[in-house]
PDB file of C-alpha atoms in Angstrom:
ATOM      1  CA  UNK A 243      17.229  31.889  43.799  1.00 53.00           C
ATOM      2  CA  UNK A 244      14.807  31.925  46.733  1.00 63.00           C
ATOM      3  CA  UNK A 245      16.126  33.900  49.700  1.00 77.00           C
ATOM      4  CA  UNK A 246      19.669  34.230  48.361  1.00 89.00           C
ATOM      5  CA  UNK A 247      20.023  38.007  48.021  1.00 97.00           C
ATOM      6  CA  UNK A 248      21.242  40.341  50.715  1.00 97.00           C
ATOM      7  CA  UNK A 249      19.026  43.071  52.084  1.00 98.00           C
ATOM      8  CA  UNK A 250      21.213  45.998  53.151  1.00 98.00           C
ATOM      9  CA  UNK A 251      19.919  48.983  55.115  1.00 98.00           C
ATOM     10  CA  UNK A 252      21.778  52.210  54.257  1.00 98.00           C
ATOM     11  CA  UNK A 253      21.338  55.325  56.409  1.00 98.00           C
ATOM     12  CA  UNK A 254      22.762  58.726  55.481  1.00 98.00           C
ATOM     13  CA  UNK A 255      24.550  59.883  58.642  1.00 98.00           C
ATOM     14  CA  UNK A 256      26.237  63.102  57.554  1.00 97.00           C
ATOM     15  CA  UNK A 257      27.526  65.105  54.658  1.00 95.00           C
ATOM     16  CA  UNK A 258      28.469  68.549  53.452  1.00 92.00           C
ATOM     17  CA  UNK A 259      29.463  69.459  57.019  1.00 92.00           C
ATOM     18  CA  UNK A 260      26.194  68.511  58.741  1.00 94.00           C
ATOM     19  CA  UNK A 261      24.954  65.531  60.751  1.00 97.00           C
ATOM     20  CA  UNK A 262      21.480  64.445  59.631  1.00 96.00           C
ATOM     21  CA  UNK A 263      18.611  63.656  61.971  1.00 96.00           C
ATOM     22  CA  UNK A 264      16.356  61.915  61.464  1.00 97.00           C
ATOM     23  CA  UNK A 265      18.577  59.996  59.119  1.00 97.00           C
ATOM     24  CA  UNK A 266      17.142  59.317  55.668  1.00 98.00           C
ATOM     25  CA  UNK A 267      17.629  55.782  54.486  1.00 98.00           C
ATOM     26  CA  UNK A 268      17.121  53.192  51.831  1.00 98.00           C
ATOM     27  CA  UNK A 269      17.075  49.403  51.829  1.00 98.00           C
ATOM     28  CA  UNK A 270      18.824  47.826  48.872  1.00 98.00           C
ATOM     29  CA  UNK A 271      18.636  44.334  47.449  1.00 98.00           C
ATOM     30  CA  UNK A 272      21.956  42.954  46.239  1.00 98.00           C
ATOM     31  CA  UNK A 273      23.237  39.599  45.085  1.00 97.00           C
ATOM     32  CA  UNK A 274      26.301  38.258  46.846  1.00 97.00           C
ATOM     33  CA  UNK A 275      27.971  38.205  43.398  1.00 97.00           C
ATOM     34  CA  UNK A 276      27.627  41.976  42.939  1.00 98.00           C
ATOM     35  CA  UNK A 277      30.751  44.048  43.449  1.00 98.00           C
ATOM     36  CA  UNK A 278      31.216  46.819  45.970  1.00 98.00           C
ATOM     37  CA  UNK A 279      31.582  49.216  43.014  1.00 97.00           C
ATOM     38  CA  UNK A 280      28.123  48.196  41.774  1.00 98.00           C
ATOM     39  CA  UNK A 281      26.738  48.600  45.277  1.00 98.00           C
ATOM     40  CA  UNK A 282      28.267  52.094  45.554  1.00 98.00           C
ATOM     41  CA  UNK A 283      26.578  53.177  42.324  1.00 97.00           C
ATOM     42  CA  UNK A 284      23.243  51.828  43.573  1.00 98.00           C
ATOM     43  CA  UNK A 285      23.607  53.750  46.859  1.00 98.00           C
ATOM     44  CA  UNK A 286      24.475  56.959  45.046  1.00 97.00           C
ATOM     45  CA  UNK A 287      21.502  56.699  42.718  1.00 97.00           C
ATOM     46  CA  UNK A 288      19.170  55.743  45.587  1.00 97.00           C
ATOM     47  CA  UNK A 289      20.250  58.906  47.425  1.00 97.00           C
ATOM     48  CA  UNK A 290      19.588  61.138  44.411  1.00 94.00           C
ATOM     49  CA  UNK A 291      23.144  61.841  43.343  1.00 92.00           C
ATOM     50  CA  UNK A 292      23.723  62.685  39.701  1.00 89.00           C
ATOM     51  CA  UNK A 293      27.374  63.756  39.718  1.00 90.00           C
ATOM     52  CA  UNK A 294      28.957  60.370  40.258  1.00 88.00           C
ATOM     53  CA  UNK A 295      32.484  61.486  39.307  1.00 88.00           C
ATOM     54  CA  UNK A 296      33.693  61.444  42.917  1.00 92.00           C
ATOM     55  CA  UNK A 297      35.817  59.002  44.844  1.00 93.00           C
ATOM     56  CA  UNK A 298      34.079  56.681  47.261  1.00 95.00           C
ATOM     57  CA  UNK A 299      35.307  54.334  49.948  1.00 97.00           C
ATOM     58  CA  UNK A 300      33.781  51.515  51.981  1.00 98.00           C
ATOM     59  CA  UNK A 301      35.269  50.727  55.396  1.00 97.00           C
ATOM     60  CA  UNK A 302      34.338  47.256  56.625  1.00 97.00           C
ATOM     61  CA  UNK A 303      34.042  46.349  60.304  1.00 95.00           C
ATOM     62  CA  UNK A 304      37.465  44.661  60.244  1.00 95.00           C
ATOM     63  CA  UNK A 305      39.048  47.878  58.908  1.00 95.00           C
ATOM     64  CA  UNK A 306      39.333  46.695  55.303  1.00 96.00           C
ATOM     65  CA  UNK A 307      38.857  49.544  52.846  1.00 97.00           C
ATOM     66  CA  UNK A 308      37.221  48.915  49.474  1.00 97.00           C
ATOM     67  CA  UNK A 309      37.246  51.309  46.512  1.00 96.00           C
ATOM     68  CA  UNK A 310      37.812  51.155  42.735  1.00 94.00           C
ATOM     69  CA  UNK A 311      41.601  51.349  42.653  1.00 93.00           C
ATOM     70  CA  UNK A 312      41.725  52.726  39.101  1.00 91.00           C
ATOM     71  CA  UNK A 313      39.953  55.899  40.298  1.00 87.00           C
ATOM     72  CA  UNK A 314      42.714  56.817  42.757  1.00 89.00           C
ATOM     73  CA  UNK A 315      45.479  57.200  40.187  1.00 88.00           C
ATOM     74  CA  UNK A 316      47.876  55.282  42.434  1.00 86.00           C
ATOM     75  CA  UNK A 317      47.012  57.267  45.596  1.00 87.00           C
ATOM     76  CA  UNK A 318      44.485  54.908  47.193  1.00 88.00           C
ATOM     77  CA  UNK A 319      44.779  54.530  50.961  1.00 88.00           C
ATOM     78  CA  UNK A 320      47.210  51.761  51.982  1.00 88.00           C
ATOM     79  CA  UNK A 321      45.807  48.226  51.880  1.00 89.00           C
ATOM     80  CA  UNK A 322      42.671  49.254  49.964  1.00 95.00           C
ATOM     81  CA  UNK A 323      41.173  46.374  47.969  1.00 95.00           C
ATOM     82  CA  UNK A 324      39.634  46.899  44.537  1.00 96.00           C
ATOM     83  CA  UNK A 325      35.898  47.591  44.602  1.00 96.00           C
ATOM     84  CA  UNK A 326      35.445  46.235  41.066  1.00 96.00           C
ATOM     85  CA  UNK A 327      36.861  42.844  42.031  1.00 97.00           C
ATOM     86  CA  UNK A 328      35.655  42.578  45.639  1.00 97.00           C
ATOM     87  CA  UNK A 329      32.218  40.998  45.901  1.00 98.00           C
ATOM     88  CA  UNK A 330      29.488  41.404  48.501  1.00 98.00           C
ATOM     89  CA  UNK A 331      29.793  37.701  49.369  1.00 97.00           C
ATOM     90  CA  UNK A 332      32.295  38.702  52.070  1.00 96.00           C
ATOM     91  CA  UNK A 333      29.461  40.319  54.078  1.00 97.00           C
ATOM     92  CA  UNK A 334      27.663  38.488  56.883  1.00 96.00           C
ATOM     93  CA  UNK A 335      24.182  38.929  58.359  1.00 96.00           C
ATOM     94  CA  UNK A 336      24.195  41.684  60.979  1.00 97.00           C
ATOM     95  CA  UNK A 337      27.497  43.143  59.769  1.00 98.00           C
ATOM     96  CA  UNK A 338      27.824  46.908  59.729  1.00 98.00           C
ATOM     97  CA  UNK A 339      30.169  48.956  57.575  1.00 98.00           C
ATOM     98  CA  UNK A 340      30.560  52.536  56.383  1.00 98.00           C
ATOM     99  CA  UNK A 341      30.345  54.072  52.938  1.00 98.00           C
ATOM    100  CA  UNK A 342      31.680  57.551  52.154  1.00 98.00           C
ATOM    101  CA  UNK A 343      30.870  59.250  48.852  1.00 97.00           C
ATOM    102  CA  UNK A 344      32.807  62.342  47.721  1.00 94.00           C
ATOM    103  CA  UNK A 345      35.895  62.604  49.884  1.00 92.00           C
ATOM    104  CA  UNK A 346      35.497  66.416  50.007  1.00 92.00           C
ATOM    105  CA  UNK A 347      31.858  66.640  51.109  1.00 94.00           C
ATOM    106  CA  UNK A 348      32.090  63.331  53.008  1.00 96.00           C
ATOM    107  CA  UNK A 349      28.610  61.937  52.544  1.00 97.00           C
ATOM    108  CA  UNK A 350      28.887  59.198  55.210  1.00 98.00           C
ATOM    109  CA  UNK A 351      26.502  56.251  55.402  1.00 98.00           C
ATOM    110  CA  UNK A 352      26.004  53.429  57.884  1.00 98.00           C
ATOM    111  CA  UNK A 353      25.280  50.165  56.075  1.00 98.00           C
ATOM    112  CA  UNK A 354      23.779  47.182  57.891  1.00 98.00           C
ATOM    113  CA  UNK A 355      23.289  43.737  56.377  1.00 98.00           C
ATOM    114  CA  UNK A 356      19.887  42.612  57.640  1.00 97.00           C
ATOM    115  CA  UNK A 357      19.489  39.238  59.292  1.00 95.00           C
ATOM    116  CA  UNK A 358      17.256  37.806  56.582  1.00 91.00           C
ATOM    117  CA  UNK A 359      18.050  37.151  52.973  1.00 94.00           C
ATOM    118  CA  UNK A 360      15.453  37.994  50.347  1.00 96.00           C
ATOM    119  CA  UNK A 361      14.121  36.558  47.118  1.00 94.00           C
ATOM    120  CA  UNK A 362      14.379  39.310  44.473  1.00 94.00           C
ATOM    121  CA  UNK A 363      11.332  37.911  42.642  1.00 94.00           C
ATOM    122  CA  UNK A 364       9.223  38.304  45.799  1.00 93.00           C
ATOM    123  CA  UNK A 365      10.550  41.747  46.736  1.00 92.00           C
ATOM    124  CA  UNK A 366      11.177  43.319  43.312  1.00 93.00           C
ATOM    125  CA  UNK A 367       9.125  41.274  40.867  1.00 94.00           C
ATOM    126  CA  UNK A 368      12.266  40.548  38.834  1.00 94.00           C
ATOM    127  CA  UNK A 369      15.920  39.609  39.144  1.00 94.00           C
ATOM    128  CA  UNK A 370      17.898  42.748  38.260  1.00 95.00           C
ATOM    129  CA  UNK A 371      21.520  42.621  37.112  1.00 96.00           C
ATOM    130  CA  UNK A 372      22.642  45.213  39.670  1.00 97.00           C
ATOM    131  CA  UNK A 373      21.780  46.172  43.275  1.00 98.00           C
ATOM    132  CA  UNK A 374      18.558  48.170  43.594  1.00 97.00           C
ATOM    133  CA  UNK A 375      16.674  50.019  46.334  1.00 97.00           C
ATOM    134  CA  UNK A 376      13.304  48.603  47.327  1.00 96.00           C
ATOM    135  CA  UNK A 377      12.354  50.597  50.417  1.00 97.00           C
ATOM    136  CA  UNK A 378      13.164  54.015  51.790  1.00 97.00           C
ATOM    137  CA  UNK A 379      12.314  56.994  53.996  1.00 98.00           C
ATOM    138  CA  UNK A 380      13.301  60.554  54.729  1.00 97.00           C
ATOM    139  CA  UNK A 381      14.117  63.736  52.887  1.00 94.00           C
ATOM    140  CA  UNK A 382      17.277  63.595  50.829  1.00 94.00           C
ATOM    141  CA  UNK A 383      19.618  66.574  50.889  1.00 92.00           C
ATOM    142  CA  UNK A 384      20.955  67.887  47.617  1.00 91.00           C
ATOM    143  CA  UNK A 385      24.436  66.596  46.742  1.00 90.00           C
ATOM    144  CA  UNK A 386      25.811  70.156  46.659  1.00 89.00           C
ATOM    145  CA  UNK A 387      23.439  71.648  49.284  1.00 87.00           C
ATOM    146  CA  UNK A 388      21.585  73.613  46.612  1.00 89.00           C
ATOM    147  CA  UNK A 389      18.065  74.591  47.592  1.00 88.00           C
ATOM    148  CA  UNK A 390      16.952  75.630  44.068  1.00 92.00           C
ATOM    149  CA  UNK A 391      18.345  75.806  40.548  1.00 91.00           C
ATOM    150  CA  UNK A 392      21.003  78.517  40.533  1.00 90.00           C
ATOM    151  CA  UNK A 393      21.444  78.616  44.332  1.00 93.00           C
ATOM    152  CA  UNK A 394      24.808  80.233  45.091  1.00 91.00           C
ATOM    153  CA  UNK A 395      24.565  79.657  48.860  1.00 87.00           C
ATOM    154  CA  UNK A 396      24.166  83.373  49.606  1.00 91.00           C
ATOM    155  CA  UNK A 397      21.111  84.634  47.743  1.00 91.00           C
ATOM    156  CA  UNK A 398      17.709  84.718  49.442  1.00 92.00           C
ATOM    157  CA  UNK A 399      15.163  82.036  48.585  1.00 92.00           C
ATOM    158  CA  UNK A 400      13.188  82.969  45.463  1.00 91.00           C
ATOM    159  CA  UNK A 401       9.761  84.405  46.157  1.00 90.00           C
ATOM    160  CA  UNK A 402       6.908  81.926  45.767  1.00 88.00           C
ATOM    161  CA  UNK A 403       4.335  82.830  43.090  1.00 86.00           C
ATOM    162  CA  UNK A 404       1.419  84.735  44.625  1.00 86.00           C
ATOM    163  CA  UNK A 405      -1.120  82.435  43.004  1.00 85.00           C
ATOM    164  CA  UNK A 406       0.160  78.969  43.864  1.00 86.00           C
ATOM    165  CA  UNK A 407       1.079  77.109  40.702  1.00 91.00           C
ATOM    166  CA  UNK A 408       0.303  79.954  38.280  1.00 89.00           C
ATOM    167  CA  UNK A 409       3.894  79.952  36.966  1.00 90.00           C
ATOM    168  CA  UNK A 410       3.474  76.449  35.477  1.00 93.00           C
ATOM    169  CA  UNK A 411       2.195  75.656  31.987  1.00 94.00           C
ATOM    170  CA  UNK A 412      -1.465  74.524  32.042  1.00 93.00           C
ATOM    171  CA  UNK A 413      -0.671  70.885  31.341  1.00 94.00           C
ATOM    172  CA  UNK A 414      -2.555  69.614  34.397  1.00 94.00           C
ATOM    173  CA  UNK A 415      -5.906  71.067  35.493  1.00 92.00           C
ATOM    174  CA  UNK A 416      -4.503  72.685  38.653  1.00 91.00           C
ATOM    175  CA  UNK A 417      -1.473  74.263  36.922  1.00 93.00           C
ATOM    176  CA  UNK A 418      -1.198  77.631  35.225  1.00 90.00           C
ATOM    177  CA  UNK A 419      -3.135  80.869  35.103  1.00 83.00           C
ATOM    178  CA  UNK A 420      -6.605  79.437  34.452  1.00 67.00           C
ATOM    179  CA  UNK A 421      -9.235  79.579  37.181  1.00 54.00           C
ATOM    180  CA  UNK A 422     -10.588  76.461  38.804  1.00 51.00           C
ATOM    181  CA  UNK A 423     -14.256  75.955  38.084  1.00 49.00           C
TER     182      UNK A 423
END
């Protein structure tokens, strides 16, 4: 097992009509036997997405496109290979490829296979059965560009409580209406 897993850097480049800078990112550990569909799910979860019912598409450096064909209902782009059957073992150290989640909002990512392989026991403390993030940085935008619960994109930001965290239940000592001693 030692040093057999890929370490793949994933940077969120753009989405929902905006280019992101600095680009938030995550580094994921993945076995070469994992599928591109499994890797897509891991990316989506690592970037805080909860509505996973959207099409996604990888574009490899040679132009090959990878996506779960059963999701496209027969309308997948020409020459797309199945993401459930296509494994990460086709990736090489240093290779870069793109991942787009949600073909309407176009959350585009640059993926880079790092030059060194990793041992999941050393990096993660276990050998998971799916790709997982193990490093990251940056602020993640909301999947639908919502800034708060109920944001309709037009209303002003809700007013902050006058007394800090007074609107919270007093579960922790610094929450709620009570005074600090």
